Short mmCIF file of C-alpha atoms and ligand atoms in Angstrom, two decimals:
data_model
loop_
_atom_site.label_atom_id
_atom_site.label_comp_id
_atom_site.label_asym_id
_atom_site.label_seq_id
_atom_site.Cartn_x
_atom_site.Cartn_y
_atom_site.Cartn_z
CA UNK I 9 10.44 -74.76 -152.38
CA UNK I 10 10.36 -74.56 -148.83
CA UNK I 11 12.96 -77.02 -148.00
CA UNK I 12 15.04 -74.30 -150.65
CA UNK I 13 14.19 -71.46 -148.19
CA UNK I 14 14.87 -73.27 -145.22
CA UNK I 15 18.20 -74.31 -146.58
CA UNK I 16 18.57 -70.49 -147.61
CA UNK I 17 17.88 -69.25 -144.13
CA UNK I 18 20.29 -71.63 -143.05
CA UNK I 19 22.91 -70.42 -145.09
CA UNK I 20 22.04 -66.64 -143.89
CA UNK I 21 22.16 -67.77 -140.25
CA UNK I 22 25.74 -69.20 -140.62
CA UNK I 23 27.08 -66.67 -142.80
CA UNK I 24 25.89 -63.90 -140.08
CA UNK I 25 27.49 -66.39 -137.57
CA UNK I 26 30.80 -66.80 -139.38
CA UNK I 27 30.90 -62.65 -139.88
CA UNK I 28 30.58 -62.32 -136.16
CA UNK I 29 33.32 -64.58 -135.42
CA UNK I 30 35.66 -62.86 -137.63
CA UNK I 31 34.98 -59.57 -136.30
CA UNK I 32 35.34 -60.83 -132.88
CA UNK I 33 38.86 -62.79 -133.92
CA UNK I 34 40.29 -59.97 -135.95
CA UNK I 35 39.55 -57.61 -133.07
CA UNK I 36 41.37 -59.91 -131.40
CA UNK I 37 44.41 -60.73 -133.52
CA UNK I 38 45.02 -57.53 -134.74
CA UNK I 39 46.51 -54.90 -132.34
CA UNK I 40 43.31 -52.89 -131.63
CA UNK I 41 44.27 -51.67 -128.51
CA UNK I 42 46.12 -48.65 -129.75
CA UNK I 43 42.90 -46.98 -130.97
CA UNK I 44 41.84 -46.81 -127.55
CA UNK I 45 44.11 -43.36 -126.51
CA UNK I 46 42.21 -41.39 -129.59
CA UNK I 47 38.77 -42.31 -127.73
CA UNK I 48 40.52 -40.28 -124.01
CA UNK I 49 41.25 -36.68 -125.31
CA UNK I 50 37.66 -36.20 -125.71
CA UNK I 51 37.50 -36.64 -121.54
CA UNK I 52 40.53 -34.67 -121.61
CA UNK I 53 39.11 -32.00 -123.71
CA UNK I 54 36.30 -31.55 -121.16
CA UNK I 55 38.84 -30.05 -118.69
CA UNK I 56 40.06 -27.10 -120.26
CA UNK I 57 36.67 -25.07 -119.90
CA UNK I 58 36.80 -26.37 -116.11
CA UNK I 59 40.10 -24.73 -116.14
CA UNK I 60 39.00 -21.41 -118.16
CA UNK I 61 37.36 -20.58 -115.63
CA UNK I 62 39.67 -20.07 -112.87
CA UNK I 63 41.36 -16.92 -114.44
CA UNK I 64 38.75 -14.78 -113.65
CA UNK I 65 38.43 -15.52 -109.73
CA UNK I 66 42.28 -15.21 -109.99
CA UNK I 67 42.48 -11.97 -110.08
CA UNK I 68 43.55 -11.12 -106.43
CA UNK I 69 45.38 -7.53 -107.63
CA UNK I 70 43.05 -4.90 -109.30
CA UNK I 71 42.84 -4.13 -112.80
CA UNK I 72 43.40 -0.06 -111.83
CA UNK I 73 39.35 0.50 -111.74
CA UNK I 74 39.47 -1.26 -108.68
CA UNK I 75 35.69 -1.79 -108.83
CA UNK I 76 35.48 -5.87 -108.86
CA UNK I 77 33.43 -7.84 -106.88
CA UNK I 78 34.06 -10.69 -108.03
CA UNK I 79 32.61 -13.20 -105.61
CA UNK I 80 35.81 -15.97 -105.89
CA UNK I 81 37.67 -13.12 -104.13
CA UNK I 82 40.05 -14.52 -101.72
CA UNK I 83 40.43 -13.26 -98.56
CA UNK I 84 43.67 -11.19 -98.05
CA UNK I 85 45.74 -9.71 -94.72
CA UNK I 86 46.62 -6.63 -94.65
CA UNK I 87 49.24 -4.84 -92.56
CA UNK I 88 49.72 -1.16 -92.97
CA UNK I 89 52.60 0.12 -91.17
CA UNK I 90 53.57 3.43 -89.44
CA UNK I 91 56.97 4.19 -89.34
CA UNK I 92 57.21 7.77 -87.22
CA UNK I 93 60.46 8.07 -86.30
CA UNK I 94 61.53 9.44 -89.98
CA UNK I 95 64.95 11.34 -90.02
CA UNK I 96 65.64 10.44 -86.45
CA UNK I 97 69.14 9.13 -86.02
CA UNK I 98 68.45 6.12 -84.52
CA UNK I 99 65.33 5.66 -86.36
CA UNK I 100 65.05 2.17 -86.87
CA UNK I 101 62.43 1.93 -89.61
CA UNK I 102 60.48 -0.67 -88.39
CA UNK I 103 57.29 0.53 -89.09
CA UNK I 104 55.76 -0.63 -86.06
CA UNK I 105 54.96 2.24 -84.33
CA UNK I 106 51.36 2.59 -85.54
CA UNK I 107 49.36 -0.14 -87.68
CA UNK I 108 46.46 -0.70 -89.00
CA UNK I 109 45.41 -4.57 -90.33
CA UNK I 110 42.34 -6.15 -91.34
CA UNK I 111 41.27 -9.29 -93.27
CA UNK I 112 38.75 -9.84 -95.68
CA UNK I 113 38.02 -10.40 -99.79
CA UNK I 114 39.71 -7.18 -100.32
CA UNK I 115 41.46 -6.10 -103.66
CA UNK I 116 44.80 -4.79 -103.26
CA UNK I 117 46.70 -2.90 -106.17
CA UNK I 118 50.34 -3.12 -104.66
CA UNK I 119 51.90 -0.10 -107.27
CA UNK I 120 48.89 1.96 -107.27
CA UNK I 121 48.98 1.54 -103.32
CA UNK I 122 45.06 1.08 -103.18
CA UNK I 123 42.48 -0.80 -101.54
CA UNK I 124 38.99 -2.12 -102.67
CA UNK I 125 36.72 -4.30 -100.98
CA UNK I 126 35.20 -6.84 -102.73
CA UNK I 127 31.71 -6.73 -101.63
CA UNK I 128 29.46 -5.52 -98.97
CA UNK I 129 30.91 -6.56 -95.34
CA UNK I 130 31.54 -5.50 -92.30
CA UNK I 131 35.45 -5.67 -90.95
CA UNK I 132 37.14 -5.41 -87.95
CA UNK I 133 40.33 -3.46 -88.05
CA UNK I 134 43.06 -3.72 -85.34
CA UNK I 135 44.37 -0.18 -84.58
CA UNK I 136 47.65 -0.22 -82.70
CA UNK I 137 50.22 2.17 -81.23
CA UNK I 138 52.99 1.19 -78.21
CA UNK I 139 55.22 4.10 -79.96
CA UNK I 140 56.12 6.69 -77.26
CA UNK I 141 55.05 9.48 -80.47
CA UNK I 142 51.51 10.07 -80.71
CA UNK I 143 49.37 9.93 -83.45
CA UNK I 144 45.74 9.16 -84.89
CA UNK I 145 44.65 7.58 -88.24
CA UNK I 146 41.95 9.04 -90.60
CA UNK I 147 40.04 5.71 -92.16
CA UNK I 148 38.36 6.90 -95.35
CA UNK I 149 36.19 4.94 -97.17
CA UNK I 150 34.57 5.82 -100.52
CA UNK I 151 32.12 4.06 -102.08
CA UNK I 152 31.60 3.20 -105.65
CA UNK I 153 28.95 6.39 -105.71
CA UNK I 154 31.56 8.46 -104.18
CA UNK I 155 30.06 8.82 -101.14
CA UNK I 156 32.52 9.13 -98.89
CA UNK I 157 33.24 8.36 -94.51
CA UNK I 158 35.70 9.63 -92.70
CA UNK I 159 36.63 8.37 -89.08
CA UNK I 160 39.55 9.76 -86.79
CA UNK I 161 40.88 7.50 -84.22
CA UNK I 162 43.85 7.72 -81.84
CA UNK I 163 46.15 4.46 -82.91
CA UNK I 164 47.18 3.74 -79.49
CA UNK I 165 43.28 2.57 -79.00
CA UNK I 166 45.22 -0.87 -79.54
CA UNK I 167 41.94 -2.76 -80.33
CA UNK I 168 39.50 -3.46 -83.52
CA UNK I 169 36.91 -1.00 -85.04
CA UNK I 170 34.15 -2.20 -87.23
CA UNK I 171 34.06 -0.64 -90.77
CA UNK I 172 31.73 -1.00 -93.08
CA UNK I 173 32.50 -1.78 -96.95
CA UNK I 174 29.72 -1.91 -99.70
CA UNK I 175 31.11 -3.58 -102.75
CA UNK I 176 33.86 -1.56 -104.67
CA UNK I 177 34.87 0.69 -102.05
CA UNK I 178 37.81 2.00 -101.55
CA UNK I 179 39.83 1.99 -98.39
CA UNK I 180 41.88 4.81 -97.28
CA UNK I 181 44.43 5.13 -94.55
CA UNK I 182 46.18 8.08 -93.62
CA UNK I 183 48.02 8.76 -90.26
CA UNK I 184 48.34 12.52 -88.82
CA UNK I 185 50.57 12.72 -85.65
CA UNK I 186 49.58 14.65 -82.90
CA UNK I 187 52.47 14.90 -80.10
CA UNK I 188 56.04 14.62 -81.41
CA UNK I 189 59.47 13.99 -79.03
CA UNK I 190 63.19 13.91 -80.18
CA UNK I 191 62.83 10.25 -81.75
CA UNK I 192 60.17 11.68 -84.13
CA UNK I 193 61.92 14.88 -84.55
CA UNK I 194 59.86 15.49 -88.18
CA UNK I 195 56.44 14.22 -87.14
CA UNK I 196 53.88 16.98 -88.53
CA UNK I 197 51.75 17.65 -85.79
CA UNK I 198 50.16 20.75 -87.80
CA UNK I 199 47.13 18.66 -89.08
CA UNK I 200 49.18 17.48 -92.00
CA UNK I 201 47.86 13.47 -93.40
CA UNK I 202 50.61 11.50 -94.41
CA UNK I 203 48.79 9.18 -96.62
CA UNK I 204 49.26 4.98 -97.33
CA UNK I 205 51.24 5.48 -100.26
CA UNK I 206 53.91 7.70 -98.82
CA UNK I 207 56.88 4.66 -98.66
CA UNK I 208 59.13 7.28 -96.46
CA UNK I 209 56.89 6.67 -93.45
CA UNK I 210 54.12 3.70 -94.33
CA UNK I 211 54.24 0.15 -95.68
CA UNK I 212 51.57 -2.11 -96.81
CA UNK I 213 52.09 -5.61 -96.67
CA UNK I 214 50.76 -9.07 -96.85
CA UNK I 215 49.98 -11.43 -94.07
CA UNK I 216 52.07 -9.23 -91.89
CA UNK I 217 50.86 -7.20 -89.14
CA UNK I 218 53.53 -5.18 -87.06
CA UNK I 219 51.35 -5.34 -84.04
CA UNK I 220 54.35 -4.65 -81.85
CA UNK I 221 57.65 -2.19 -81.45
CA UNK I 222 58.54 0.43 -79.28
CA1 CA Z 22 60.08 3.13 -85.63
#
């Protein structure tokens, strides 16, 4: 009887023996290797909510509330140029003769011509003037609240202020000229602003700062 159960055992052990071996030779025999791309995609997979993510730091322009601070903000240059010399007949339309550029996580809304900052900071902002016109700039900045700073400077300063943002402000810039000759023959130099988004006499552009002219 025991000499049957040995022999048994025996019989087990080989069988579970032989069944190993035939796994491991079929594995081997039979093209297996093309069920190894169905086992990637699932480390593939994995990437696309890496990816998802990215959108929402991508949004550099504003969304028309303007009140993002979104902390993947990039930091952005910022020229704004100051063309006075409008209906002059050699006006050259340079838009060099005043600026006003800064760099910072700011939002900028190209169309709508406006300016957020992205969070609380403290900027410095090159005001320049070599123009033989004369004229200051009125920074305004409003903050989410509406609170709301004003600041006057003469542009031919030709250095950098410190302004303060809080997050969601909005950044104003509006130029009002104060002594006019014959090559800015339509300068108003009755108090009137002439705002950023006024294309006849300003532009606002990107990594660009008209920090020269004549
Ligand atoms: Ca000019």
């Amino acid at each position: 009887m025991l000499g049957q159960l040995q022999n048994f055992v025996a019989v087990l052990l080989l069988a579970s023996c032989s069944s190993q071996e035939f796994v491991g030779e079929s594995g081997v025999r039979q093209p297996g290797k093309p069920k190894l791309p169905p086992v990637s995609p699932p480390v593939e997979l994995e990437k696309p909510p890496t990816t998802n993510e990215n959108p929402p730091s991508d949004g550099v322009s504003t969304d028309g509330g303007g009140l993002v601070s979104t902390p993947g903000t990039p930091v952005i240059k910022l020229g704004i140029g100051f063309n006075d010399g409008l209906g002059y007949h050699r006006d050259d339309r340079d838009f060099n003769d005043a600026v006003v550029c800064f760099e910072g996580p700011f939002n900028y809304d190209s169309v709508k011509k406006e300016i957020y900052s992205a969070k609380k900071q403290t900027v410095p902002v090159h005001i320049g003037s070599i123009s033989a016109c004369e004229n200051n700039v009125l920074i305004k900045i409003t903050a989410a609240n509406g609170e709301t700073t004003v600041t006057e400077h003469a542009t031919n300063i030709n250095k950098r202020v410190n302004f303060d943002f809080s997050p969601g402000s909005k950044l104003s810039v509006s130029f009002k000229g104060t002594k006019k000759n014959k090559a800015c023959p339509n300068l108003p130099t009755d108090g009137t602003l002439i705002h950023q988004g006024n294309t006849d006499w300003i532009i606002i552009e990107g990594d660009k700062c008209r920090d020269y002219g004549n």
